Amino acid sequence: MSAITTIRPALVGKLNERQVLRVIQSRGALSRAEVARESGLSAPTVSKAVASLIKAGLLEEADATELARGRPAPKLRLATTSAQVLGVTIDVGHCEVVSAGLDGSLHDDVLIVPTPATYPELLRALEDAAKKLIARPGITTLGLGMSLPGLVDYRKGCGVLSPNVPITNGHCPTTDLAERLGVECTLLQESHALCLAERHYGLAKGMDDFALLDVGAGVGLGIISGGRLLKGRSGLAGEIGHFTAVSEGGRRCGCGNTGCLETVASDSALAWLASKKLGHPVTVDEVVELAKSGSVDLRAELREVAGFVAVGVAAVINLFNPGTVFIHTPLFEIDAALFDLVVSKARERALPPSFADCNIVQAKGSKQQGAVAGIIQHLTDSVAPELV
């Protein structure tokens, strides 16, 4: 018997499992008969695939609603009570560790870890927080996803350059955590994570082509094209925040250059402008509270930052011609009118045909959901890679 003949049944079995998993991911809890009908697979094939997926911890039996006649058929659903995944978001001021079911629903407990000064301290803090969630009785932890700001080399699974969290530069935090925790871990650049969050749990469900502009401490970009995340050769695509926006007299960026877009179009840029106005340094969290309370008039500073956010939006529209651009930023929480201002300013700068062909929408997904979506996609791909 040839090697190809021996391998092929195993591969077909994995692809069947992937198809069953995809149907339940998109449709929710279904009976075996419903899975067979939706997937086009035979009943015996579905039963075999389901048994394997339950054994792997990805599916579980759910209580079925009792019917008027006969015994209700048991439902299959993504594991939510017997298994969990963890999500870690790393940010400038603090990190968050959350847990979720395989359906992506976040649990209530969020562990917040102040971002420490060194990488070993960061690793220890994340390990301790993750172990608290892993210790839940009766629940198997299948993996951990991490969202990291800055450049991420997906070939190596390492942070390359994070201007805002430089302690991660040159390190592979998910590789190190996997060794300490004994679970699978996967790393995502935070703008890419937000793309997955929006596609799976936000307003981009069913969309195969869209862009997401992430405006936080820095500015990043995620692109979904043809249903796939655009990563570039090694995962470094999307660093729109390091386009030069101010050619002369620009502020120095954490990347080492001056005048980068994120020095003028981010919440850290707003904090810098507010610090100049107040005559003393204020953090991003402090400036948000000051602006919301109205104790300091920051309308001019907000409009200045919003104008540069619009420059970023127009650049995305002109470069990629997306059907939708989602904007993820805490700036709109300060003043809801800023969104309309950004759209108006983007219209002035984008090419008219491209702008007319694009919707601009406030994103609803979160970095927590993105980290969770990353590990769920990794576990799904581990069953069988999606065919091109």
Short mmCIF file of C-alpha atoms in Angstrom, two decimals:
data_model
loop_
_atom_site.label_atom_id
_atom_site.label_comp_id
_atom_site.label_asym_id
_atom_site.label_seq_id
_atom_site.Cartn_x
_atom_site.Cartn_y
_atom_site.Cartn_z
CA MET A 1 0.00 0.00 0.00
CA SER A 2 1.42 3.40 -0.95
CA ALA A 3 2.02 6.22 1.55
CA ILE A 4 -0.50 8.39 -0.31
CA THR A 5 -3.22 5.73 0.06
CA THR A 6 -2.43 5.45 3.78
CA ILE A 7 -2.40 9.22 4.44
CA ARG A 8 -5.45 10.20 2.39
CA PRO A 9 -8.17 8.75 4.70
CA ALA A 10 -6.64 10.57 7.69
CA LEU A 11 -6.57 13.85 5.75
CA VAL A 12 -10.16 13.42 4.58
CA GLY A 13 -11.20 12.73 8.16
CA LYS A 14 -9.56 15.95 9.35
CA LEU A 15 -11.22 17.96 6.59
CA ASN A 16 -14.59 16.50 7.58
CA GLU A 17 -13.94 17.55 11.17
CA ARG A 18 -13.09 21.04 9.95
CA GLN A 19 -16.35 21.18 7.99
CA VAL A 20 -18.41 20.08 11.00
CA LEU A 21 -16.64 22.62 13.21
CA ARG A 22 -17.23 25.41 10.67
CA VAL A 23 -20.96 24.64 10.46
CA ILE A 24 -21.40 24.77 14.24
CA GLN A 25 -19.26 27.91 14.49
CA SER A 26 -21.51 29.69 12.00
CA ARG A 27 -24.91 28.25 12.97
CA GLY A 28 -24.67 27.56 16.70
CA ALA A 29 -25.94 24.45 18.50
CA LEU A 30 -27.23 21.78 16.10
CA SER A 31 -28.24 18.15 16.22
CA ARG A 32 -26.17 15.61 14.33
CA ALA A 33 -28.90 15.38 11.70
CA GLU A 34 -28.86 19.16 11.29
CA VAL A 35 -25.07 19.18 10.98
CA ALA A 36 -25.30 16.51 8.26
CA ARG A 37 -27.91 18.52 6.39
CA GLU A 38 -25.97 21.80 6.64
CA SER A 39 -22.57 20.31 5.82
CA GLY A 40 -23.62 17.91 3.08
CA LEU A 41 -21.80 15.08 4.85
CA SER A 42 -23.33 11.67 5.51
CA ALA A 43 -24.68 10.83 8.97
CA PRO A 44 -21.93 8.23 9.69
CA THR A 45 -19.26 10.72 8.61
CA VAL A 46 -20.72 13.41 10.89
CA SER A 47 -20.89 10.99 13.83
CA LYS A 48 -17.24 10.02 13.38
CA ALA A 49 -16.12 13.65 13.08
CA VAL A 50 -18.18 14.69 16.10
CA ALA A 51 -16.72 11.91 18.25
CA SER A 52 -13.20 13.08 17.38
CA LEU A 53 -14.03 16.75 18.08
CA ILE A 54 -15.63 15.93 21.43
CA LYS A 55 -12.57 13.89 22.38
CA ALA A 56 -10.36 16.88 21.46
CA GLY A 57 -12.47 19.09 23.72
CA LEU A 58 -13.71 21.37 20.94
CA LEU A 59 -17.37 20.28 21.01
CA GLU A 60 -19.74 19.26 23.79
CA GLU A 61 -23.29 17.96 24.08
CA ALA A 62 -25.85 20.62 24.96
CA ASP A 63 -29.30 20.22 26.47
CA ALA A 64 -31.94 20.18 23.78
CA THR A 65 -35.36 21.81 24.07
CA GLU A 66 -37.97 19.12 24.65
CA LEU A 67 -40.27 18.63 21.70
CA ALA A 68 -44.00 18.01 21.86
CA ARG A 69 -43.52 14.46 20.60
CA GLY A 70 -40.72 12.03 21.17
CA ARG A 71 -37.34 12.40 22.76
CA PRO A 72 -35.42 15.59 21.73
CA ALA A 73 -32.28 15.06 19.69
CA PRO A 74 -29.18 16.13 21.65
CA LYS A 75 -27.52 19.30 20.41
CA LEU A 76 -23.85 19.80 19.66
CA ARG A 77 -22.19 23.12 20.43
CA LEU A 78 -18.74 24.61 20.74
CA ALA A 79 -17.33 23.74 24.16
CA THR A 80 -18.37 26.42 26.67
CA THR A 81 -18.74 24.65 30.04
CA SER A 82 -16.17 21.88 29.72
CA ALA A 83 -13.36 23.88 28.10
CA GLN A 84 -12.02 27.41 27.88
CA VAL A 85 -9.40 29.48 26.11
CA LEU A 86 -7.50 32.43 27.53
CA GLY A 87 -6.88 35.82 25.97
CA VAL A 88 -4.04 38.18 26.92
CA THR A 89 -3.82 41.80 25.79
CA ILE A 90 -0.56 43.67 26.33
CA ASP A 91 -0.75 47.45 26.40
CA VAL A 92 1.22 50.49 27.53
CA GLY A 93 -0.22 50.92 31.03
CA HIS A 94 -1.67 47.53 31.79
CA CYS A 95 -2.27 44.02 30.50
CA GLU A 96 -5.50 42.03 30.73
CA VAL A 97 -6.06 38.29 31.02
CA VAL A 98 -9.52 36.90 30.24
CA SER A 99 -11.14 33.54 29.59
CA ALA A 100 -13.85 32.50 27.15
CA GLY A 101 -15.69 29.52 25.79
CA LEU A 102 -14.94 28.18 22.33
CA ASP A 103 -17.86 30.28 21.07
CA GLY A 104 -15.85 33.39 21.95
CA SER A 105 -18.15 34.51 24.79
CA LEU A 106 -15.99 36.25 27.38
CA HIS A 107 -16.37 35.29 31.03
CA ASP A 108 -16.91 38.06 33.55
CA ASP A 109 -13.63 37.87 35.44
CA VAL A 110 -10.94 40.09 33.93
CA LEU A 111 -7.52 40.02 35.58
CA ILE A 112 -5.65 43.32 35.20
CA VAL A 113 -1.87 43.36 35.44
CA PRO A 114 0.02 46.70 35.49
CA THR A 115 2.58 46.55 32.69
CA PRO A 116 5.93 46.05 34.48
CA ALA A 117 9.28 47.58 33.60
CA THR A 118 11.03 44.39 32.45
CA TYR A 119 10.21 41.40 30.29
CA PRO A 120 10.90 38.76 33.02
CA GLU A 121 8.49 40.60 35.33
CA LEU A 122 5.89 40.73 32.56
CA LEU A 123 6.22 36.99 31.97
CA ARG A 124 5.86 36.17 35.67
CA ALA A 125 2.83 38.43 36.07
CA LEU A 126 1.05 36.95 33.05
CA GLU A 127 1.91 33.41 34.15
CA ASP A 128 0.44 34.02 37.63
CA ALA A 129 -2.75 35.56 36.22
CA ALA A 130 -3.21 32.79 33.64
CA LYS A 131 -2.72 30.07 36.25
CA LYS A 132 -5.54 31.53 38.34
CA LEU A 133 -7.92 31.02 35.41
CA ILE A 134 -6.48 27.64 34.45
CA ALA A 135 -7.10 26.43 38.02
CA ARG A 136 -10.87 26.54 37.58
CA PRO A 137 -12.21 23.11 38.57
CA GLY A 138 -13.77 20.92 35.90
CA ILE A 139 -12.67 23.08 32.96
CA THR A 140 -9.92 22.19 30.49
CA THR A 141 -7.85 25.07 29.12
CA LEU A 142 -7.17 24.44 25.44
CA GLY A 143 -4.93 27.40 24.65
CA LEU A 144 -4.03 31.06 25.02
CA GLY A 145 -4.05 33.90 22.48
CA MET A 146 -2.07 37.10 22.93
CA SER A 147 -2.49 40.55 21.38
CA LEU A 148 0.76 42.52 21.16
CA PRO A 149 1.26 46.11 19.94
CA GLY A 150 4.04 46.81 17.45
CA LEU A 151 5.73 44.60 14.88
CA VAL A 152 5.27 40.84 15.23
CA ASP A 153 7.29 38.33 13.20
CA TYR A 154 4.81 35.50 12.67
CA ARG A 155 7.50 33.18 11.31
CA LYS A 156 9.29 33.27 14.67
CA GLY A 157 6.36 34.15 16.92
CA CYS A 158 8.30 37.07 18.36
CA GLY A 159 7.88 40.77 18.97
CA VAL A 160 10.25 42.69 16.71
CA LEU A 161 9.67 46.36 17.51
CA SER A 162 7.08 47.78 19.87
CA PRO A 163 7.61 51.55 20.26
CA ASN A 164 5.03 51.68 23.06
CA VAL A 165 5.91 48.44 24.93
CA PRO A 166 9.64 48.05 24.16
CA ILE A 167 10.22 45.40 26.88
CA THR A 168 8.77 42.85 24.42
CA ASN A 169 11.28 43.63 21.65
CA GLY A 170 13.20 40.53 20.59
CA HIS A 171 11.14 38.25 22.84
CA CYS A 172 8.65 35.46 22.11
CA PRO A 173 6.11 35.80 24.94
CA THR A 174 3.70 33.09 23.80
CA THR A 175 6.53 30.59 23.32
CA ASP A 176 7.75 31.37 26.83
CA LEU A 177 4.26 31.18 28.32
CA ALA A 178 3.52 27.89 26.54
CA GLU A 179 6.53 26.34 28.29
CA ARG A 180 5.40 27.66 31.67
CA LEU A 181 1.68 26.89 31.34
CA GLY A 182 1.73 23.68 29.31
CA VAL A 183 -0.93 24.89 26.84
CA GLU A 184 -0.82 25.97 23.21
CA CYS A 185 -0.26 29.71 22.79
CA THR A 186 -0.43 31.93 19.72
CA LEU A 187 0.67 35.53 19.12
CA LEU A 188 -1.16 38.23 17.15
CA GLN A 189 -0.27 41.81 16.34
CA GLU A 190 -3.01 43.84 18.05
CA SER A 191 -4.47 45.43 14.89
CA HIS A 192 -4.69 41.97 13.33
CA ALA A 193 -6.37 40.71 16.51
CA LEU A 194 -8.93 43.51 16.29
CA CYS A 195 -9.67 42.49 12.70
CA LEU A 196 -10.50 38.96 13.85
CA ALA A 197 -12.60 40.33 16.72
CA GLU A 198 -14.64 42.48 14.35
CA ARG A 199 -15.10 39.67 11.84
CA HIS A 200 -16.15 37.02 14.37
CA TYR A 201 -17.90 39.02 17.09
CA GLY A 202 -18.43 42.56 15.80
CA LEU A 203 -19.99 44.29 12.80
CA ALA A 204 -17.89 42.59 10.11
CA LYS A 205 -19.58 39.19 10.33
CA GLY A 206 -19.81 37.72 6.86
CA MET A 207 -17.45 40.33 5.38
CA ASP A 208 -14.48 39.05 3.38
CA ASP A 209 -13.01 42.45 2.51
CA PHE A 210 -12.58 45.31 4.98
CA ALA A 211 -9.98 47.43 6.77
CA LEU A 212 -9.68 48.29 10.46
CA LEU A 213 -7.80 51.35 11.67
CA ASP A 214 -6.70 50.98 15.30
CA VAL A 215 -6.13 54.35 16.97
CA GLY A 216 -4.89 53.95 20.55
CA ALA A 217 -1.48 54.64 22.06
CA GLY A 218 -0.26 54.07 18.50
CA VAL A 219 -1.91 53.69 15.12
CA GLY A 220 -2.15 50.34 13.35
CA LEU A 221 -4.00 48.82 10.43
CA GLY A 222 -5.53 45.44 9.78
CA ILE A 223 -6.74 44.29 6.35
CA ILE A 224 -9.00 41.35 5.57
CA SER A 225 -8.84 40.61 1.84
CA GLY A 226 -10.62 37.68 0.27
CA GLY A 227 -11.42 36.40 3.75
CA ARG A 228 -7.77 36.29 4.77
CA LEU A 229 -5.72 38.52 7.03
CA LEU A 230 -3.10 40.46 5.07
CA LYS A 231 0.09 39.92 7.08
CA GLY A 232 2.90 40.58 4.63
CA ARG A 233 5.99 38.43 4.16
CA SER A 234 6.70 37.91 7.84
CA GLY A 235 3.73 39.55 9.54
CA LEU A 236 4.90 43.15 9.56
CA ALA A 237 2.16 44.59 7.32
CA GLY A 238 -0.18 47.32 8.53
CA GLU A 239 2.16 49.77 10.25
CA ILE A 240 0.40 52.85 8.92
CA GLY A 241 1.19 54.68 12.14
CA HIS A 242 4.78 55.06 10.95
CA PHE A 243 3.96 56.86 7.73
CA THR A 244 5.44 60.36 7.89
CA ALA A 245 2.57 62.78 8.54
CA VAL A 246 4.59 65.86 9.59
CA SER A 247 7.67 66.50 7.46
CA GLU A 248 9.19 69.35 9.48
CA GLY A 249 9.16 69.98 13.22
CA GLY A 250 7.49 66.67 13.94
CA ARG A 251 7.63 65.03 17.37
CA ARG A 252 9.97 62.07 17.83
CA CYS A 253 8.19 58.72 17.67
CA GLY A 254 8.97 55.64 19.74
CA CYS A 255 10.23 54.00 16.54
CA GLY A 256 13.06 56.57 16.38
CA ASN A 257 11.76 58.66 13.47
CA THR A 258 10.06 62.05 13.69
CA GLY A 259 6.64 63.12 12.48
CA CYS A 260 5.05 59.66 12.32
CA LEU A 261 1.26 59.55 12.00
CA GLU A 262 0.87 58.08 15.48
CA THR A 263 2.63 61.11 17.02
CA VAL A 264 -0.31 63.27 15.88
CA ALA A 265 -3.27 60.87 15.47
CA SER A 266 -3.49 58.83 18.69
CA ASP A 267 -4.69 59.09 22.27
CA SER A 268 -1.06 59.48 23.31
CA ALA A 269 -0.87 62.47 20.92
CA LEU A 270 -3.90 63.95 22.68
CA ALA A 271 -2.20 63.40 26.05
CA TRP A 272 0.91 65.20 24.75
CA LEU A 273 -1.15 68.17 23.55
CA ALA A 274 -3.04 68.30 26.85
CA SER A 275 0.22 68.17 28.79
CA LYS A 276 1.48 71.19 26.83
CA LYS A 277 -1.73 73.07 27.57
CA LEU A 278 -1.71 72.24 31.30
CA GLY A 279 2.01 72.77 31.77
CA HIS A 280 2.56 69.36 33.35
CA PRO A 281 2.49 65.77 32.07
CA VAL A 282 -0.79 63.82 32.10
CA THR A 283 -1.41 60.21 31.16
CA VAL A 284 -3.87 59.03 28.53
CA ASP A 285 -6.31 57.86 31.23
CA GLU A 286 -6.06 61.22 32.99
CA VAL A 287 -6.66 63.22 29.83
CA VAL A 288 -9.71 61.10 28.98
CA GLU A 289 -11.19 61.85 32.39
CA LEU A 290 -10.36 65.56 32.08
CA ALA A 291 -12.00 65.75 28.66
CA LYS A 292 -15.10 63.80 29.70
CA SER A 293 -15.62 65.85 32.86
CA GLY A 294 -15.21 69.13 31.00
CA SER A 295 -12.83 70.42 33.67
CA VAL A 296 -10.38 71.29 30.89
CA ASP A 297 -11.44 72.53 27.46
CA LEU A 298 -9.70 70.17 25.02
CA ARG A 299 -11.98 70.72 22.03
CA ALA A 300 -9.24 72.27 19.90
CA GLU A 301 -6.81 69.46 20.74
CA LEU A 302 -9.44 66.82 19.99
CA ARG A 303 -10.20 68.40 16.61
CA GLU A 304 -6.49 68.50 15.76
CA VAL A 305 -6.03 64.80 16.54
CA ALA A 306 -9.26 63.91 14.70
CA GLY A 307 -7.98 65.72 11.61
CA PHE A 308 -4.91 63.51 11.51
CA VAL A 309 -7.02 60.38 12.14
CA ALA A 310 -8.90 61.41 8.99
CA VAL A 311 -5.58 61.54 7.12
CA GLY A 312 -5.05 57.91 8.11
CA VAL A 313 -8.56 56.91 7.04
CA ALA A 314 -8.15 58.61 3.66
CA ALA A 315 -4.80 56.87 3.14
CA VAL A 316 -6.40 53.47 3.82
CA ILE A 317 -9.24 54.21 1.38
CA ASN A 318 -6.87 55.38 -1.36
CA LEU A 319 -4.42 52.49 -0.88
CA PHE A 320 -6.77 49.52 -0.48
CA ASN A 321 -10.18 50.58 -1.84
CA PRO A 322 -12.01 48.67 0.94
CA GLY A 323 -15.77 48.34 1.07
CA THR A 324 -15.71 49.23 4.77
CA VAL A 325 -13.24 50.92 7.08
CA PHE A 326 -13.78 50.26 10.78
CA ILE A 327 -12.22 52.69 13.25
CA HIS A 328 -11.33 51.40 16.72
CA THR A 329 -10.44 54.19 19.15
CA PRO A 330 -11.26 55.44 22.66
CA LEU A 331 -11.29 58.99 21.27
CA PHE A 332 -14.92 58.62 20.19
CA GLU A 333 -15.84 57.82 23.80
CA ILE A 334 -14.64 61.30 24.79
CA ASP A 335 -16.74 63.11 22.19
CA ALA A 336 -19.16 61.24 19.95
CA ALA A 337 -19.15 64.15 17.47
CA LEU A 338 -15.53 63.34 16.59
CA PHE A 339 -16.63 60.43 14.42
CA ASP A 340 -18.61 62.66 12.05
CA LEU A 341 -15.68 65.08 11.97
CA VAL A 342 -13.28 62.29 10.99
CA VAL A 343 -15.63 61.13 8.21
CA SER A 344 -16.02 64.69 6.91
CA LYS A 345 -12.27 65.33 6.90
CA ALA A 346 -11.58 61.94 5.28
CA ARG A 347 -14.01 62.82 2.49
CA GLU A 348 -11.95 65.95 1.77
CA ARG A 349 -8.70 63.95 1.46
CA ALA A 350 -9.73 60.66 -0.14
CA LEU A 351 -10.19 60.18 -3.87
CA PRO A 352 -13.92 60.77 -4.53
CA PRO A 353 -14.65 57.48 -6.37
CA SER A 354 -12.90 55.43 -3.67
CA PHE A 355 -14.59 57.33 -0.84
CA ALA A 356 -18.01 56.92 -2.45
CA ASP A 357 -17.42 53.16 -2.61
CA CYS A 358 -16.58 52.87 1.10
CA ASN A 359 -18.49 52.82 4.38
CA ILE A 360 -16.78 54.20 7.50
CA VAL A 361 -18.00 52.57 10.72
CA GLN A 362 -17.08 52.64 14.40
CA ALA A 363 -15.67 49.24 15.39
CA LYS A 364 -17.37 47.20 18.10
CA GLY A 365 -14.83 44.42 18.67
CA SER A 366 -12.27 44.55 21.49
CA LYS A 367 -8.64 43.52 21.91
CA GLN A 368 -9.79 40.90 24.43
CA GLN A 369 -12.08 39.35 21.81
CA GLY A 370 -9.24 39.56 19.28
CA ALA A 371 -6.84 37.60 21.49
CA VAL A 372 -9.54 34.97 22.08
CA ALA A 373 -10.41 34.84 18.36
CA GLY A 374 -6.74 34.28 17.58
CA ILE A 375 -6.42 31.15 19.71
CA ILE A 376 -9.80 29.79 18.57
CA GLN A 377 -8.75 30.19 14.93
CA HIS A 378 -5.41 28.53 15.75
CA LEU A 379 -7.19 25.55 17.34
CA THR A 380 -9.58 25.33 14.38
CA ASP A 381 -6.68 25.41 11.93
CA SER A 382 -4.96 22.70 13.97
CA VAL A 383 -7.86 20.36 13.14
CA ALA A 384 -7.20 20.93 9.44
CA PRO A 385 -5.83 24.00 7.62
CA GLU A 386 -8.41 25.84 5.56
CA LEU A 387 -8.02 25.06 1.87
CA VAL A 388 -7.26 28.03 -0.41
#
